[in-house]
Amino acid sequence: QRCGVVNVDKITPIQGRKDPDADHENDKESKYVCVDYNSIPECPEDYNLTHELLNKIAVLKLNGGLGTTMGCRGPKSVIEVRDRLTFLDLSVKQVEFLNTKYGVDVPLILMNSFNTESATERILSKYADHNLKIFTFTQHYFPCIDKQTMSPIPTGPITKETEDQWYPPGHGNVYQSLVDSGLLEKLLGQGR
């Protein structure tokens, strides 16, 4: 078990590789970095410290993808993967284990897309008696662009009838969506 606390001053860039999205080659923060796993300090055996640190975190899972390529009609997180448990079941069990073992309140947060939001909300009721709080927020959506005209395809707001003219922007939208949802402010207010 490792703490994951790393002295960033001792992280060195991997030579010969740079972040493909970086605009400035000399920007130290834009370089890929690699930390030797063995250089990360062991977690202390101090139960009180572990309790204190765990009460400062939240677990966020991306839950916006549909499992259509895997034969699923709904969020990928509801695909059964092992012993009749879904991806979401396993995530709930992991967080619930931490909460039970250490007497903490680590919440599970799911970022949904407009494609998965309603199905996820229905599914979450099965975890009502579990030892964890589950929060959700929905990522933004953007209009599809017509390849010929380079103009947005939708002519009005998103509706059930026009959902196929919009798309969820993916993983990179997690930060702004978390802020815009108000959930980040709530978590920071809890000391997380």
mmCIF file with all atom_site columns, C-alpha atoms in Angstrom:
data_model
loop_
_atom_site.group_PDB
_atom_site.id
_atom_site.type_symbol
_atom_site.label_atom_id
_atom_site.label_alt_id
_atom_site.label_comp_id
_atom_site.label_asym_id
_atom_site.label_entity_id
_atom_site.label_seq_id
_atom_site.pdbx_PDB_ins_code
_atom_site.Cartn_x
_atom_site.Cartn_y
_atom_site.Cartn_z
_atom_site.occupancy
_atom_site.B_iso_or_equiv
_atom_site.pdbx_formal_charge
_atom_site.auth_seq_id
_atom_site.auth_comp_id
_atom_site.auth_asym_id
_atom_site.auth_atom_id
_atom_site.pdbx_PDB_model_num
ATOM 1   C CA . GLN A 1 1   ? 0.000   0.000   0.000   1.00 0.00 ? 1   GLN A CA 1
ATOM 2   C CA . ARG A 1 2   ? 1.390   3.394   -1.007  1.00 0.00 ? 2   ARG A CA 1
ATOM 3   C CA . CYS A 1 3   ? 0.322   6.845   0.103   1.00 0.00 ? 3   CYS A CA 1
ATOM 4   C CA . GLY A 1 4   ? 0.681   8.506   -3.246  1.00 0.00 ? 4   GLY A CA 1
ATOM 5   C CA . VAL A 1 5   ? 2.243   11.557  -1.602  1.00 0.00 ? 5   VAL A CA 1
ATOM 6   C CA . VAL A 1 6   ? 5.110   12.606  -3.840  1.00 0.00 ? 6   VAL A CA 1
ATOM 7   C CA . ASN A 1 7   ? 7.552   15.468  -3.514  1.00 0.00 ? 7   ASN A CA 1
ATOM 8   C CA . VAL A 1 8   ? 6.941   17.188  -6.868  1.00 0.00 ? 8   VAL A CA 1
ATOM 9   C CA . ASP A 1 9   ? 10.370  18.839  -6.741  1.00 0.00 ? 9   ASP A CA 1
ATOM 10  C CA . LYS A 1 10  ? 11.946  15.402  -7.150  1.00 0.00 ? 10  LYS A CA 1
ATOM 11  C CA . ILE A 1 11  ? 9.914   14.457  -10.233 1.00 0.00 ? 11  ILE A CA 1
ATOM 12  C CA . THR A 1 12  ? 11.955  14.582  -13.400 1.00 0.00 ? 12  THR A CA 1
ATOM 13  C CA . PRO A 1 13  ? 10.605  14.763  -16.935 1.00 0.00 ? 13  PRO A CA 1
ATOM 14  C CA . ILE A 1 14  ? 10.953  11.706  -19.132 1.00 0.00 ? 14  ILE A CA 1
ATOM 15  C CA . GLN A 1 15  ? 13.600  12.638  -21.649 1.00 0.00 ? 15  GLN A CA 1
ATOM 16  C CA . GLY A 1 16  ? 12.593  12.804  -25.292 1.00 0.00 ? 16  GLY A CA 1
ATOM 17  C CA . ARG A 1 17  ? 8.822   12.910  -24.643 1.00 0.00 ? 17  ARG A CA 1
ATOM 18  C CA . LYS A 1 18  ? 6.620   15.904  -24.319 1.00 0.00 ? 18  LYS A CA 1
ATOM 19  C CA . ASP A 1 19  ? 2.926   16.370  -23.886 1.00 0.00 ? 19  ASP A CA 1
ATOM 20  C CA . PRO A 1 20  ? 1.421   16.363  -27.396 1.00 0.00 ? 20  PRO A CA 1
ATOM 21  C CA . ASP A 1 21  ? -1.066  19.033  -26.314 1.00 0.00 ? 21  ASP A CA 1
ATOM 22  C CA . ALA A 1 22  ? 1.609   21.367  -24.951 1.00 0.00 ? 22  ALA A CA 1
ATOM 23  C CA . ASP A 1 23  ? 2.143   24.632  -26.794 1.00 0.00 ? 23  ASP A CA 1
ATOM 24  C CA . HIS A 1 24  ? 5.421   25.490  -25.111 1.00 0.00 ? 24  HIS A CA 1
ATOM 25  C CA . GLU A 1 25  ? 8.272   23.020  -25.424 1.00 0.00 ? 25  GLU A CA 1
ATOM 26  C CA . ASN A 1 26  ? 10.197  24.568  -22.514 1.00 0.00 ? 26  ASN A CA 1
ATOM 27  C CA . ASP A 1 27  ? 7.228   24.599  -20.136 1.00 0.00 ? 27  ASP A CA 1
ATOM 28  C CA . LYS A 1 28  ? 8.372   22.231  -17.358 1.00 0.00 ? 28  LYS A CA 1
ATOM 29  C CA . GLU A 1 29  ? 4.784   21.510  -16.300 1.00 0.00 ? 29  GLU A CA 1
ATOM 30  C CA . SER A 1 30  ? 3.855   20.247  -19.776 1.00 0.00 ? 30  SER A CA 1
ATOM 31  C CA . LYS A 1 31  ? 6.320   17.331  -19.746 1.00 0.00 ? 31  LYS A CA 1
ATOM 32  C CA . TYR A 1 32  ? 5.271   13.787  -19.012 1.00 0.00 ? 32  TYR A CA 1
ATOM 33  C CA . VAL A 1 33  ? 6.684   12.627  -15.722 1.00 0.00 ? 33  VAL A CA 1
ATOM 34  C CA . CYS A 1 34  ? 7.413   9.252   -14.284 1.00 0.00 ? 34  CYS A CA 1
ATOM 35  C CA . VAL A 1 35  ? 7.788   8.444   -10.615 1.00 0.00 ? 35  VAL A CA 1
ATOM 36  C CA . ASP A 1 36  ? 9.402   5.235   -9.464  1.00 0.00 ? 36  ASP A CA 1
ATOM 37  C CA . TYR A 1 37  ? 6.720   3.385   -7.528  1.00 0.00 ? 37  TYR A CA 1
ATOM 38  C CA . ASN A 1 38  ? 9.264   2.394   -4.854  1.00 0.00 ? 38  ASN A CA 1
ATOM 39  C CA . SER A 1 39  ? 10.066  6.069   -4.240  1.00 0.00 ? 39  SER A CA 1
ATOM 40  C CA . ILE A 1 40  ? 6.507   6.714   -3.011  1.00 0.00 ? 40  ILE A CA 1
ATOM 41  C CA . PRO A 1 41  ? 6.476   6.442   0.774   1.00 0.00 ? 41  PRO A CA 1
ATOM 42  C CA . GLU A 1 42  ? 4.610   3.589   2.432   1.00 0.00 ? 42  GLU A CA 1
ATOM 43  C CA . CYS A 1 43  ? 1.306   4.507   4.022   1.00 0.00 ? 43  CYS A CA 1
ATOM 44  C CA . PRO A 1 44  ? 1.748   4.928   7.731   1.00 0.00 ? 44  PRO A CA 1
ATOM 45  C CA . GLU A 1 45  ? 0.176   2.305   9.973   1.00 0.00 ? 45  GLU A CA 1
ATOM 46  C CA . ASP A 1 46  ? -1.435  5.133   11.940  1.00 0.00 ? 46  ASP A CA 1
ATOM 47  C CA . TYR A 1 47  ? -5.199  4.466   11.967  1.00 0.00 ? 47  TYR A CA 1
ATOM 48  C CA . ASN A 1 48  ? -6.039  8.021   13.068  1.00 0.00 ? 48  ASN A CA 1
ATOM 49  C CA . LEU A 1 49  ? -3.976  9.564   10.267  1.00 0.00 ? 49  LEU A CA 1
ATOM 50  C CA . THR A 1 50  ? -5.532  7.205   7.713   1.00 0.00 ? 50  THR A CA 1
ATOM 51  C CA . HIS A 1 51  ? -8.982  8.142   9.026   1.00 0.00 ? 51  HIS A CA 1
ATOM 52  C CA . GLU A 1 52  ? -8.159  11.843  8.789   1.00 0.00 ? 52  GLU A CA 1
ATOM 53  C CA . LEU A 1 53  ? -6.786  11.584  5.247   1.00 0.00 ? 53  LEU A CA 1
ATOM 54  C CA . LEU A 1 54  ? -9.640  9.424   3.935   1.00 0.00 ? 54  LEU A CA 1
ATOM 55  C CA . ASN A 1 55  ? -12.174 11.947  5.213   1.00 0.00 ? 55  ASN A CA 1
ATOM 56  C CA . LYS A 1 56  ? -10.557 14.493  2.885   1.00 0.00 ? 56  LYS A CA 1
ATOM 57  C CA . ILE A 1 57  ? -11.104 12.571  -0.341  1.00 0.00 ? 57  ILE A CA 1
ATOM 58  C CA . ALA A 1 58  ? -13.910 11.670  -2.700  1.00 0.00 ? 58  ALA A CA 1
ATOM 59  C CA . VAL A 1 59  ? -13.871 9.022   -5.430  1.00 0.00 ? 59  VAL A CA 1
ATOM 60  C CA . LEU A 1 60  ? -14.976 10.295  -8.838  1.00 0.00 ? 60  LEU A CA 1
ATOM 61  C CA . LYS A 1 61  ? -15.853 7.886   -11.646 1.00 0.00 ? 61  LYS A CA 1
ATOM 62  C CA . LEU A 1 62  ? -16.672 8.821   -15.215 1.00 0.00 ? 62  LEU A CA 1
ATOM 63  C CA . ASN A 1 63  ? -20.070 7.357   -16.057 1.00 0.00 ? 63  ASN A CA 1
ATOM 64  C CA . GLY A 1 64  ? -21.016 9.009   -19.324 1.00 0.00 ? 64  GLY A CA 1
ATOM 65  C CA . GLY A 1 65  ? -20.336 6.217   -21.778 1.00 0.00 ? 65  GLY A CA 1
ATOM 66  C CA . LEU A 1 66  ? -22.886 3.918   -23.315 1.00 0.00 ? 66  LEU A CA 1
ATOM 67  C CA . GLY A 1 67  ? -22.048 0.251   -23.630 1.00 0.00 ? 67  GLY A CA 1
ATOM 68  C CA . THR A 1 68  ? -23.523 -0.153  -27.104 1.00 0.00 ? 68  THR A CA 1
ATOM 69  C CA . THR A 1 69  ? -20.379 -1.753  -28.546 1.00 0.00 ? 69  THR A CA 1
ATOM 70  C CA . MET A 1 70  ? -20.553 -4.321  -25.740 1.00 0.00 ? 70  MET A CA 1
ATOM 71  C CA . GLY A 1 71  ? -24.195 -5.129  -26.292 1.00 0.00 ? 71  GLY A CA 1
ATOM 72  C CA . CYS A 1 72  ? -25.472 -2.975  -23.447 1.00 0.00 ? 72  CYS A CA 1
ATOM 73  C CA . ARG A 1 73  ? -28.405 -0.600  -23.655 1.00 0.00 ? 73  ARG A CA 1
ATOM 74  C CA . GLY A 1 74  ? -27.433 2.004   -21.110 1.00 0.00 ? 74  GLY A CA 1
ATOM 75  C CA . PRO A 1 75  ? -24.427 3.108   -19.085 1.00 0.00 ? 75  PRO A CA 1
ATOM 76  C CA . LYS A 1 76  ? -21.317 0.942   -19.386 1.00 0.00 ? 76  LYS A CA 1
ATOM 77  C CA . SER A 1 77  ? -21.171 0.890   -15.608 1.00 0.00 ? 77  SER A CA 1
ATOM 78  C CA . VAL A 1 78  ? -24.135 -1.537  -15.484 1.00 0.00 ? 78  VAL A CA 1
ATOM 79  C CA . ILE A 1 79  ? -22.415 -4.230  -17.535 1.00 0.00 ? 79  ILE A CA 1
ATOM 80  C CA . GLU A 1 80  ? -21.898 -7.381  -15.475 1.00 0.00 ? 80  GLU A CA 1
ATOM 81  C CA . VAL A 1 81  ? -18.202 -8.143  -15.255 1.00 0.00 ? 81  VAL A CA 1
ATOM 82  C CA . ARG A 1 82  ? -17.711 -10.733 -12.509 1.00 0.00 ? 82  ARG A CA 1
ATOM 83  C CA . ASP A 1 83  ? -19.891 -12.918 -10.308 1.00 0.00 ? 83  ASP A CA 1
ATOM 84  C CA . ARG A 1 84  ? -23.040 -11.067 -11.498 1.00 0.00 ? 84  ARG A CA 1
ATOM 85  C CA . LEU A 1 85  ? -21.532 -7.767  -10.294 1.00 0.00 ? 85  LEU A CA 1
ATOM 86  C CA . THR A 1 86  ? -21.468 -4.700  -12.524 1.00 0.00 ? 86  THR A CA 1
ATOM 87  C CA . PHE A 1 87  ? -18.685 -2.140  -12.846 1.00 0.00 ? 87  PHE A CA 1
ATOM 88  C CA . LEU A 1 88  ? -20.786 0.148   -10.648 1.00 0.00 ? 88  LEU A CA 1
ATOM 89  C CA . ASP A 1 89  ? -21.340 -2.604  -8.060  1.00 0.00 ? 89  ASP A CA 1
ATOM 90  C CA . LEU A 1 90  ? -17.566 -3.070  -7.803  1.00 0.00 ? 90  LEU A CA 1
ATOM 91  C CA . SER A 1 91  ? -16.974 0.669   -7.404  1.00 0.00 ? 91  SER A CA 1
ATOM 92  C CA . VAL A 1 92  ? -19.612 0.845   -4.674  1.00 0.00 ? 92  VAL A CA 1
ATOM 93  C CA . LYS A 1 93  ? -18.054 -2.147  -2.883  1.00 0.00 ? 93  LYS A CA 1
ATOM 94  C CA . GLN A 1 94  ? -14.575 -0.563  -3.007  1.00 0.00 ? 94  GLN A CA 1
ATOM 95  C CA . VAL A 1 95  ? -15.701 2.747   -1.507  1.00 0.00 ? 95  VAL A CA 1
ATOM 96  C CA . GLU A 1 96  ? -17.983 1.021   0.986   1.00 0.00 ? 96  GLU A CA 1
ATOM 97  C CA . PHE A 1 97  ? -15.025 -1.115  2.127   1.00 0.00 ? 97  PHE A CA 1
ATOM 98  C CA . LEU A 1 98  ? -12.997 2.024   2.932   1.00 0.00 ? 98  LEU A CA 1
ATOM 99  C CA . ASN A 1 99  ? -15.920 3.613   4.755   1.00 0.00 ? 99  ASN A CA 1
ATOM 100 C CA . THR A 1 100 ? -16.577 0.511   6.844   1.00 0.00 ? 100 THR A CA 1
ATOM 101 C CA . LYS A 1 101 ? -12.963 -0.420  7.608   1.00 0.00 ? 101 LYS A CA 1
ATOM 102 C CA . TYR A 1 102 ? -11.888 3.078   8.649   1.00 0.00 ? 102 TYR A CA 1
ATOM 103 C CA . GLY A 1 103 ? -15.182 4.544   9.878   1.00 0.00 ? 103 GLY A CA 1
ATOM 104 C CA . VAL A 1 104 ? -15.048 7.328   7.295   1.00 0.00 ? 104 VAL A CA 1
ATOM 105 C CA . ASP A 1 105 ? -17.439 8.952   4.850   1.00 0.00 ? 105 ASP A CA 1
ATOM 106 C CA . VAL A 1 106 ? -15.772 8.821   1.424   1.00 0.00 ? 106 VAL A CA 1
ATOM 107 C CA . PRO A 1 107 ? -18.424 9.704   -1.156  1.00 0.00 ? 107 PRO A CA 1
ATOM 108 C CA . LEU A 1 108 ? -18.666 8.167   -4.622  1.00 0.00 ? 108 LEU A CA 1
ATOM 109 C CA . ILE A 1 109 ? -19.259 10.731  -7.354  1.00 0.00 ? 109 ILE A CA 1
ATOM 110 C CA . LEU A 1 110 ? -20.440 9.813   -10.840 1.00 0.00 ? 110 LEU A CA 1
ATOM 111 C CA . MET A 1 111 ? -20.106 12.128  -13.814 1.00 0.00 ? 111 MET A CA 1
ATOM 112 C CA . ASN A 1 112 ? -22.952 11.201  -16.154 1.00 0.00 ? 112 ASN A CA 1
ATOM 113 C CA . SER A 1 113 ? -23.671 12.337  -19.678 1.00 0.00 ? 113 SER A CA 1
ATOM 114 C CA . PHE A 1 114 ? -27.119 13.238  -20.952 1.00 0.00 ? 114 PHE A CA 1
ATOM 115 C CA . ASN A 1 115 ? -27.099 9.693   -22.381 1.00 0.00 ? 115 ASN A CA 1
ATOM 116 C CA . THR A 1 116 ? -26.657 8.000   -18.980 1.00 0.00 ? 116 THR A CA 1
ATOM 117 C CA . GLU A 1 117 ? -28.180 10.427  -16.477 1.00 0.00 ? 117 GLU A CA 1
ATOM 118 C CA . SER A 1 118 ? -31.739 9.078   -16.152 1.00 0.00 ? 118 SER A CA 1
ATOM 119 C CA . ALA A 1 119 ? -30.750 5.394   -16.285 1.00 0.00 ? 119 ALA A CA 1
ATOM 120 C CA . THR A 1 120 ? -28.081 5.947   -13.627 1.00 0.00 ? 120 THR A CA 1
ATOM 121 C CA . GLU A 1 121 ? -30.499 7.753   -11.312 1.00 0.00 ? 121 GLU A CA 1
ATOM 122 C CA . ARG A 1 122 ? -32.883 4.759   -11.529 1.00 0.00 ? 122 ARG A CA 1
ATOM 123 C CA . ILE A 1 123 ? -30.079 2.285   -10.816 1.00 0.00 ? 123 ILE A CA 1
ATOM 124 C CA . LEU A 1 124 ? -28.724 4.151   -7.783  1.00 0.00 ? 124 LEU A CA 1
ATOM 125 C CA . SER A 1 125 ? -31.731 3.287   -5.637  1.00 0.00 ? 125 SER A CA 1
ATOM 126 C CA . LYS A 1 126 ? -30.331 -0.235  -5.236  1.00 0.00 ? 126 LYS A CA 1
ATOM 127 C CA . TYR A 1 127 ? -27.474 1.233   -3.167  1.00 0.00 ? 127 TYR A CA 1
ATOM 128 C CA . ALA A 1 128 ? -29.689 3.151   -0.724  1.00 0.00 ? 128 ALA A CA 1
ATOM 129 C CA . ASP A 1 129 ? -28.823 0.821   2.189   1.00 0.00 ? 129 ASP A CA 1
ATOM 130 C CA . HIS A 1 130 ? -25.073 0.800   1.499   1.00 0.00 ? 130 HIS A CA 1
ATOM 131 C CA . ASN A 1 131 ? -22.470 2.531   3.644   1.00 0.00 ? 131 ASN A CA 1
ATOM 132 C CA . LEU A 1 132 ? -21.717 5.386   1.272   1.00 0.00 ? 132 LEU A CA 1
ATOM 133 C CA . LYS A 1 133 ? -23.145 8.546   -0.224  1.00 0.00 ? 133 LYS A CA 1
ATOM 134 C CA . ILE A 1 134 ? -23.393 8.736   -3.990  1.00 0.00 ? 134 ILE A CA 1
ATOM 135 C CA . PHE A 1 135 ? -23.497 12.087  -5.775  1.00 0.00 ? 135 PHE A CA 1
ATOM 136 C CA . THR A 1 136 ? -23.988 12.627  -9.477  1.00 0.00 ? 136 THR A CA 1
ATOM 137 C CA . PHE A 1 137 ? -23.573 15.494  -11.873 1.00 0.00 ? 137 PHE A CA 1
ATOM 138 C CA . THR A 1 138 ? -24.002 15.702  -15.612 1.00 0.00 ? 138 THR A CA 1
ATOM 139 C CA . GLN A 1 139 ? -21.250 16.789  -17.952 1.00 0.00 ? 139 GLN A CA 1
ATOM 140 C CA . HIS A 1 140 ? -21.868 19.447  -20.575 1.00 0.00 ? 140 HIS A CA 1
ATOM 141 C CA . TYR A 1 141 ? -23.042 18.735  -24.100 1.00 0.00 ? 141 TYR A CA 1
ATOM 142 C CA . PHE A 1 142 ? -22.012 20.306  -27.368 1.00 0.00 ? 142 PHE A CA 1
ATOM 143 C CA . PRO A 1 143 ? -23.664 20.507  -30.786 1.00 0.00 ? 143 PRO A CA 1
ATOM 144 C CA . CYS A 1 144 ? -22.565 18.191  -33.554 1.00 0.00 ? 144 CYS A CA 1
ATOM 145 C CA . ILE A 1 145 ? -21.071 20.032  -36.515 1.00 0.00 ? 145 ILE A CA 1
ATOM 146 C CA . ASP A 1 146 ? -22.124 19.506  -40.117 1.00 0.00 ? 146 ASP A CA 1
ATOM 147 C CA . LYS A 1 147 ? -19.081 18.282  -42.029 1.00 0.00 ? 147 LYS A CA 1
ATOM 148 C CA . GLN A 1 148 ? -19.965 20.213  -45.194 1.00 0.00 ? 148 GLN A CA 1
ATOM 149 C CA . THR A 1 149 ? -21.000 23.574  -43.749 1.00 0.00 ? 149 THR A CA 1
ATOM 150 C CA . MET A 1 150 ? -18.986 23.480  -40.521 1.00 0.00 ? 150 MET A CA 1
ATOM 151 C CA . SER A 1 151 ? -22.099 24.829  -38.789 1.00 0.00 ? 151 SER A CA 1
ATOM 152 C CA . PRO A 1 152 ? -23.826 23.430  -35.714 1.00 0.00 ? 152 PRO A CA 1
ATOM 153 C CA . ILE A 1 153 ? -26.492 20.891  -36.660 1.00 0.00 ? 153 ILE A CA 1
ATOM 154 C CA . PRO A 1 154 ? -29.047 21.654  -33.933 1.00 0.00 ? 154 PRO A CA 1
ATOM 155 C CA . THR A 1 155 ? -31.083 24.803  -34.410 1.00 0.00 ? 155 THR A CA 1
ATOM 156 C CA . GLY A 1 156 ? -32.439 24.957  -30.880 1.00 0.00 ? 156 GLY A CA 1
ATOM 157 C CA . PRO A 1 157 ? -31.918 23.603  -27.388 1.00 0.00 ? 157 PRO A CA 1
ATOM 158 C CA . ILE A 1 158 ? -31.360 19.939  -26.661 1.00 0.00 ? 158 ILE A CA 1
ATOM 159 C CA . THR A 1 159 ? -34.560 17.895  -26.440 1.00 0.00 ? 159 THR A CA 1
ATOM 160 C CA . LYS A 1 160 ? -35.361 14.198  -26.467 1.00 0.00 ? 160 LYS A CA 1
ATOM 161 C CA . GLU A 1 161 ? -35.987 14.522  -30.215 1.00 0.00 ? 161 GLU A CA 1
ATOM 162 C CA . THR A 1 162 ? -32.673 16.300  -30.914 1.00 0.00 ? 162 THR A CA 1
ATOM 163 C CA . GLU A 1 163 ? -30.344 14.332  -28.580 1.00 0.00 ? 163 GLU A CA 1
ATOM 164 C CA . ASP A 1 164 ? -28.632 12.718  -31.573 1.00 0.00 ? 164 ASP A CA 1
ATOM 165 C CA . GLN A 1 165 ? -27.535 16.207  -32.700 1.00 0.00 ? 165 GLN A CA 1
ATOM 166 C CA . TRP A 1 166 ? -25.511 16.721  -29.519 1.00 0.00 ? 166 TRP A CA 1
ATOM 167 C CA . TYR A 1 167 ? -22.568 14.922  -27.967 1.00 0.00 ? 167 TYR A CA 1
ATOM 168 C CA . PRO A 1 168 ? -20.966 14.696  -24.527 1.00 0.00 ? 168 PRO A CA 1
ATOM 169 C CA . PRO A 1 169 ? -17.412 16.049  -24.817 1.00 0.00 ? 169 PRO A CA 1
ATOM 170 C CA . GLY A 1 170 ? -15.710 13.283  -22.864 1.00 0.00 ? 170 GLY A CA 1
ATOM 171 C CA . HIS A 1 171 ? -13.235 13.003  -20.025 1.00 0.00 ? 171 HIS A CA 1
ATOM 172 C CA . GLY A 1 172 ? -11.640 16.421  -20.379 1.00 0.00 ? 172 GLY A CA 1
ATOM 173 C CA . ASN A 1 173 ? -14.915 18.062  -19.427 1.00 0.00 ? 173 ASN A CA 1
ATOM 174 C CA . VAL A 1 174 ? -14.869 16.584  -15.913 1.00 0.00 ? 174 VAL A CA 1
ATOM 175 C CA . TYR A 1 175 ? -13.239 19.585  -14.263 1.00 0.00 ? 175 TYR A CA 1
ATOM 176 C CA . GLN A 1 176 ? -15.455 22.321  -15.665 1.00 0.00 ? 176 GLN A CA 1
ATOM 177 C CA . SER A 1 177 ? -18.618 20.241  -15.238 1.00 0.00 ? 177 SER A CA 1
ATOM 178 C CA . LEU A 1 178 ? -17.720 19.517  -11.613 1.00 0.00 ? 178 LEU A CA 1
ATOM 179 C CA . VAL A 1 179 ? -17.265 23.237  -10.964 1.00 0.00 ? 179 VAL A CA 1
ATOM 180 C CA . ASP A 1 180 ? -20.435 24.245  -12.830 1.00 0.00 ? 180 ASP A CA 1
ATOM 181 C CA . SER A 1 181 ? -22.523 21.624  -11.028 1.00 0.00 ? 181 SER A CA 1
ATOM 182 C CA . GLY A 1 182 ? -21.768 23.239  -7.661  1.00 0.00 ? 182 GLY A CA 1
ATOM 183 C CA . LEU A 1 183 ? -20.534 19.903  -6.321  1.00 0.00 ? 183 LEU A CA 1
ATOM 184 C CA . LEU A 1 184 ? -16.891 20.997  -6.146  1.00 0.00 ? 184 LEU A CA 1
ATOM 185 C CA . GLU A 1 185 ? -17.822 23.901  -3.892  1.00 0.00 ? 185 GLU A CA 1
ATOM 186 C CA . LYS A 1 186 ? -19.842 21.548  -1.701  1.00 0.00 ? 186 LYS A CA 1
ATOM 187 C CA . LEU A 1 187 ? -16.915 19.100  -1.418  1.00 0.00 ? 187 LEU A CA 1
ATOM 188 C CA . LEU A 1 188 ? -14.454 21.867  -0.598  1.00 0.00 ? 188 LEU A CA 1
ATOM 189 C CA . GLY A 1 189 ? -16.884 23.120  2.031   1.00 0.00 ? 189 GLY A CA 1
ATOM 190 C CA . GLN A 1 190 ? -16.679 19.657  3.616   1.00 0.00 ? 190 GLN A CA 1
ATOM 191 C CA . GLY A 1 191 ? -12.889 19.885  3.729   1.00 0.00 ? 191 GLY A CA 1
ATOM 192 C CA . ARG A 1 192 ? -12.289 17.515  0.830   1.00 0.00 ? 192 ARG A CA 1
#
